[in-house]
């Protein structure tokens, strides 16, 4: 659940009083570092932008990777991501515009459509495919990988398929619209709860010059990724964060983000750091090299999938 509870024991603490407390007590988060998305070829030949990944561990702990796929040219994405395994992580696919057909070794099959979110816990192992469909206009989506703690890496796989209509879209102020995928804004919770790793995931649209101020839990990892437009991500930011750039925040108990002259679309993501060792091999992320070797041996031997063995 959400961070407000972690800054005071009084659950009725109102937002304005919280802000006053925040001004006295802690601080608005500043930017620690920016990460510009890099063009990458993935899957069977999909052109995408990698915001962070393998080389940034452990900067974003508990988050491992963020990919932004977006193009108006189907040649950039139609090759898709044919059958591949995952173990030890969750993948969160958020389609802003466009469609991805998926199928997996549990027997799930469906289409993630514009505005939908698929929160998949790979746990002990899943095989799946993710195939973007030809789309009129600009296809636009994000995939975030959330690490699982050692104690949950081999948990049973599960899916949360969330339809666009189940995601609260709140006009929290004039020119400030927030979709709550998980976490809480103005007392409204997102549809994805009971996550292994507490995560808040918001999608924010700001009109030019508008500001979004939001409490975040001290000690959590928080980043904002600007999808389009530009924004000043902290009150003392020397320059605006441009589109296709992530700002990783320093510690503090709130963020304060102001859109540039073209407005801004960004996701704001926060989570509890795990502080564990990361052993990462392609689509599999474990704690030790030994666990990684075992996973690849099981893949070769056809014993990778643990689910479906039960009745
Ligand atoms: Co995948």
Coordinates of C-alpha atoms and ligand atoms in Angstrom, one line a residue:
X1 CA 0.0 0.0 0.0
X2 CA 1.0 3.5 -0.2
X3 CA 3.6 5.6 1.5
X4 CA 1.5 8.2 3.4
X5 CA 1.3 5.7 6.2
X6 CA 5.0 5.6 6.5
X7 CA 5.5 9.3 7.3
X8 CA 3.2 9.4 10.3
X9 CA 1.3 6.9 12.4
X10 CA -1.9 8.9 12.1
X11 CA -3.8 7.4 9.1
X12 CA -6.2 10.4 9.0
X13 CA -3.4 12.8 8.4
X14 CA -4.7 15.1 5.6
X15 CA -2.8 15.9 2.5
X16 CA -2.4 19.7 3.3
X17 CA -1.2 18.9 6.8
X18 CA 1.1 16.3 5.4
X19 CA 2.6 18.9 3.1
X20 CA 3.1 21.3 6.0
X21 CA 4.8 18.6 8.0
X22 CA 6.9 17.8 4.9
X23 CA 8.1 21.4 4.6
X24 CA 9.2 21.4 8.2
X25 CA 10.5 17.9 8.4
X26 CA 11.9 16.5 5.2
X27 CA 12.4 17.7 1.7
X28 CA 11.2 17.8 -1.9
X29 CA 13.4 15.3 -3.8
X30 CA 16.1 16.6 -6.0
X31 CA 17.4 14.8 -9.1
X32 CA 20.3 12.4 -8.5
X33 CA 21.0 11.7 -12.2
X34 CA 19.4 11.6 -15.6
X35 CA 19.3 8.6 -18.0
X36 CA 18.7 9.2 -21.7
X37 CA 17.0 6.3 -23.5
X38 CA 19.3 4.4 -25.9
X39 CA 18.1 2.8 -29.2
X40 CA 18.3 -1.0 -28.8
X41 CA 17.3 -4.0 -30.9
X42 CA 15.4 -6.6 -28.9
X43 CA 13.3 -9.7 -29.4
X44 CA 13.2 -10.9 -33.0
X45 CA 14.3 -7.4 -34.2
X46 CA 12.2 -4.8 -32.5
X47 CA 13.6 -1.3 -32.4
X48 CA 13.0 0.2 -29.0
X49 CA 14.5 2.7 -26.6
X50 CA 16.1 1.3 -23.4
X51 CA 15.8 3.8 -20.6
X52 CA 17.8 1.7 -18.1
X53 CA 18.8 -1.9 -17.8
X54 CA 21.7 -4.3 -17.1
X55 CA 24.4 -1.7 -17.0
X56 CA 22.5 0.5 -14.5
X57 CA 22.2 -2.1 -11.7
X58 CA 21.8 -1.3 -8.8
X59 CA 20.8 2.4 -9.4
X60 CA 17.1 1.7 -9.8
X61 CA 16.7 -1.2 -7.3
X62 CA 14.1 -2.8 -7.1
X63 CA 13.6 -1.9 -10.8
X64 CA 15.8 -3.7 -13.3
X65 CA 14.8 -2.4 -16.7
X66 CA 12.6 0.1 -18.6
X67 CA 12.0 -0.2 -22.3
X68 CA 9.9 2.3 -24.3
X69 CA 8.6 0.9 -27.6
X70 CA 7.0 3.5 -29.8
X71 CA 6.9 3.9 -33.6
X72 CA 4.5 4.8 -36.4
X73 CA 6.4 2.3 -38.6
X74 CA 5.2 -1.4 -38.1
X75 CA 8.5 -2.6 -39.5
X76 CA 10.0 -1.4 -36.2
X77 CA 7.9 -3.7 -34.1
X78 CA 6.1 -6.4 -36.0
X79 CA 8.9 -9.0 -35.5
X80 CA 7.8 -9.0 -31.8
X81 CA 9.1 -11.1 -29.0
X82 CA 8.5 -14.8 -29.8
X83 CA 8.6 -17.5 -27.2
X84 CA 11.1 -16.8 -24.4
X85 CA 11.5 -17.6 -20.7
X86 CA 11.5 -15.4 -17.6
X87 CA 12.4 -16.3 -14.0
X88 CA 12.9 -14.3 -10.8
X89 CA 11.2 -11.1 -11.9
X90 CA 7.9 -9.3 -12.7
X91 CA 7.3 -7.7 -16.1
X92 CA 4.8 -4.8 -16.2
X93 CA 3.6 -4.0 -19.7
X94 CA 1.7 -0.7 -20.1
X95 CA 0.3 -0.1 -23.5
X96 CA -0.4 3.6 -24.0
X97 CA -1.5 3.2 -27.6
X98 CA -1.5 0.0 -29.7
X99 CA -2.0 -3.7 -29.2
X100 CA 0.2 -6.6 -28.1
X101 CA -1.0 -10.2 -28.4
X102 CA 0.4 -12.5 -25.7
X103 CA 0.4 -16.2 -24.9
X104 CA 2.2 -18.2 -22.2
X105 CA 3.0 -21.6 -20.8
X106 CA 0.2 -21.3 -18.2
X107 CA -2.3 -21.3 -21.1
X108 CA -3.2 -17.6 -20.9
X109 CA -3.8 -15.9 -24.2
X110 CA -5.1 -12.5 -25.0
X111 CA -4.5 -9.0 -26.3
X112 CA -3.2 -6.0 -24.3
X113 CA -5.0 -3.0 -25.8
X114 CA -4.5 0.7 -25.6
X115 CA -4.5 1.8 -21.9
X116 CA -4.3 -1.7 -20.5
X117 CA -1.7 -3.0 -18.1
X118 CA -0.4 -6.5 -17.8
X119 CA 1.4 -7.2 -14.5
X120 CA 3.1 -10.6 -14.8
X121 CA 4.9 -12.3 -12.0
X122 CA 7.3 -14.8 -13.7
X123 CA 8.4 -16.3 -10.4
X124 CA 9.9 -19.7 -10.7
X125 CA 9.5 -19.7 -14.5
X126 CA 7.2 -18.9 -17.4
X127 CA 7.5 -19.1 -21.2
X128 CA 5.6 -16.5 -23.1
X129 CA 5.5 -14.5 -26.3
X130 CA 4.6 -10.9 -26.8
X131 CA 3.7 -9.9 -30.4
X132 CA 2.8 -6.3 -31.2
X133 CA -0.1 -6.0 -33.7
X134 CA -0.2 -3.7 -36.7
X135 CA -1.5 -0.4 -35.5
X136 CA -2.8 2.7 -37.3
X137 CA -0.9 5.6 -35.8
X138 CA 1.9 5.6 -33.3
X139 CA 2.3 2.5 -31.2
X140 CA 3.5 3.5 -27.8
X141 CA 4.2 1.3 -24.7
X142 CA 6.4 0.7 -21.8
X143 CA 7.8 -2.5 -20.2
X144 CA 9.2 -2.3 -16.7
X145 CA 11.0 -5.2 -14.9
X146 CA 10.6 -5.3 -11.2
X147 CA 13.0 -7.6 -9.3
X148 CA 11.7 -10.2 -6.9
X149 CA 13.4 -10.8 -3.5
X150 CA 15.3 -14.0 -3.0
X151 CA 12.4 -15.4 -0.9
X152 CA 9.9 -15.0 -3.8
X153 CA 12.0 -15.7 -6.9
X154 CA 10.6 -19.2 -7.3
X155 CA 7.0 -18.3 -6.4
X156 CA 4.2 -19.6 -8.7
X157 CA 3.8 -17.4 -11.8
X158 CA 0.7 -15.2 -12.0
X159 CA -0.9 -12.6 -14.2
X160 CA -2.8 -9.5 -13.4
X161 CA -4.6 -8.2 -16.6
X162 CA -5.9 -4.7 -16.0
X163 CA -8.2 -3.1 -18.5
X164 CA -8.0 0.6 -19.3
X165 CA -11.4 1.2 -17.8
X166 CA -10.3 -0.2 -14.4
X167 CA -7.5 2.4 -14.0
X168 CA -8.6 5.6 -12.2
X169 CA -7.9 8.7 -14.3
X170 CA -8.1 11.7 -11.9
X171 CA -8.1 15.4 -12.7
X172 CA -6.3 16.3 -9.5
X173 CA -6.0 20.0 -10.5
X174 CA -6.6 22.1 -13.5
X175 CA -4.3 20.7 -16.2
X176 CA -3.1 17.8 -14.1
X177 CA -4.4 14.4 -14.9
X178 CA -3.1 11.2 -13.2
X179 CA -3.8 7.6 -14.0
X180 CA -3.2 5.4 -11.0
X181 CA -1.9 1.9 -12.1
X182 CA -0.8 1.1 -8.6
X183 CA -0.4 3.1 -5.4
X184 CA -2.7 5.9 -4.3
X185 CA -3.5 9.5 -5.3
X186 CA -6.0 11.7 -3.4
X187 CA -7.4 8.6 -1.7
X188 CA -7.9 6.7 -4.9
X189 CA -6.1 3.4 -5.2
X190 CA -4.9 1.8 -8.4
X191 CA -6.2 -1.7 -9.4
X192 CA -3.0 -3.5 -8.9
X193 CA -2.4 -4.3 -5.2
X194 CA -0.7 -6.9 -3.0
X195 CA 2.5 -6.7 -5.0
X196 CA 5.5 -8.7 -3.8
X197 CA 7.6 -5.5 -4.0
X198 CA 5.6 -2.4 -2.9
X199 CA 5.4 -0.3 -6.1
X200 CA 3.6 2.9 -7.0
X201 CA 3.1 3.4 -10.8
X202 CA 1.5 6.6 -12.0
X203 CA 1.0 8.0 -15.5
X204 CA 0.8 11.8 -15.4
X205 CA -0.2 14.3 -18.1
X206 CA 0.5 18.0 -17.4
X207 CA -0.6 21.0 -19.5
X208 CA 2.2 23.6 -20.1
X209 CA 3.4 25.2 -16.9
X210 CA 1.3 23.0 -14.6
X211 CA 2.8 21.3 -11.5
X212 CA 2.3 17.9 -9.9
X213 CA 3.3 17.6 -6.3
X214 CA 3.1 14.2 -4.7
X215 CA 4.2 12.5 -1.4
X216 CA 6.6 9.6 -1.8
X217 CA 8.1 7.3 0.9
X218 CA 11.5 8.3 2.2
X219 CA 14.1 5.7 1.4
X220 CA 12.2 4.4 -1.7
X221 CA 13.7 4.4 -5.1
X222 CA 11.7 7.0 -7.2
X223 CA 12.1 7.9 -10.9
X224 CA 10.2 9.9 -13.4
X225 CA 10.4 9.0 -17.1
X226 CA 9.3 11.7 -19.6
X227 CA 7.5 10.0 -22.5
X228 CA 6.7 13.3 -24.3
X229 CA 7.2 17.0 -23.9
X230 CA 9.5 18.2 -21.2
X231 CA 9.4 18.9 -17.4
X232 CA 11.4 20.4 -14.6
X233 CA 11.6 17.4 -12.3
X234 CA 12.6 19.2 -9.2
X235 CA 12.3 22.8 -7.9
X236 CA 16.0 23.5 -8.2
X237 CA 16.5 21.6 -11.5
X238 CA 18.9 23.7 -13.7
X239 CA 17.2 22.5 -16.9
X240 CA 14.2 20.6 -18.0
X241 CA 14.2 16.8 -18.5
X242 CA 13.6 16.1 -22.1
X243 CA 11.4 13.5 -23.7
X244 CA 12.8 9.9 -23.6
X245 CA 14.8 10.7 -20.5
X246 CA 14.4 9.4 -16.9
X247 CA 15.2 11.4 -13.8
X248 CA 16.3 9.3 -10.8
X249 CA 15.5 11.2 -7.6
X250 CA 17.6 11.6 -4.5
X251 CA 15.9 10.9 -1.2
X252 CA 13.1 13.0 0.3
X253 CA 9.5 12.7 1.1
X254 CA 7.8 14.3 -2.0
X255 CA 8.3 15.2 -5.6
X256 CA 7.4 18.4 -7.3
X257 CA 7.3 18.3 -11.2
X258 CA 6.5 21.2 -13.5
X259 CA 5.7 20.9 -17.2
X260 CA 7.6 22.8 -19.8
X261 CA 6.1 25.0 -22.6
X262 CA 4.9 21.9 -24.6
X263 CA 3.4 20.2 -21.5
X264 CA 4.6 16.8 -20.3
X265 CA 3.6 13.2 -20.2
X266 CA 5.6 11.1 -17.8
X267 CA 5.4 8.0 -15.6
X268 CA 6.3 8.3 -11.9
X269 CA 7.4 5.0 -10.4
X270 CA 8.5 4.3 -6.9
X271 CA 9.4 1.1 -5.0
X272 CA 11.1 -0.4 -2.0
X273 CA 14.8 -1.2 -2.7
X274 CA 15.7 -4.9 -2.1
X275 CA 19.4 -4.4 -1.5
X276 CA 20.2 -8.0 -2.7
X277 CA 22.8 -9.3 -5.0
X278 CA 21.8 -9.5 -8.7
X279 CA 22.8 -12.3 -11.1
X280 CA 21.3 -11.4 -14.5
X281 CA 21.4 -13.5 -17.6
X282 CA 19.1 -12.2 -20.4
X283 CA 15.5 -12.8 -19.4
X284 CA 16.4 -14.5 -16.1
X285 CA 17.4 -12.6 -12.9
X286 CA 18.5 -14.4 -9.8
X287 CA 20.8 -13.7 -6.8
X288 CA 23.7 -16.0 -7.6
X289 CA 25.6 -17.3 -10.7
X290 CA 24.8 -20.8 -9.4
X291 CA 21.1 -20.1 -9.6
X292 CA 21.5 -18.6 -13.1
X293 CA 23.5 -21.7 -14.3
X294 CA 20.7 -24.0 -12.9
X295 CA 18.0 -21.9 -14.7
X296 CA 19.8 -22.3 -18.1
X297 CA 20.5 -26.0 -17.5
X298 CA 16.8 -26.5 -16.8
X299 CA 16.0 -24.7 -20.0
X300 CA 18.2 -27.0 -21.9
X301 CA 16.8 -30.1 -20.2
X302 CA 13.2 -29.0 -20.5
X303 CA 12.6 -28.8 -16.7
X304 CA 12.5 -25.1 -16.5
X305 CA 8.7 -24.8 -16.1
X306 CA 7.6 -25.8 -12.6
X307 CA 3.9 -24.8 -12.8
X308 CA 1.4 -27.0 -14.5
X309 CA 3.0 -30.1 -12.9
X310 CA 0.2 -30.0 -10.3
X311 CA -3.3 -31.1 -10.8
Ligands
LIG1 CO1 8.9 -11.3 -21.9

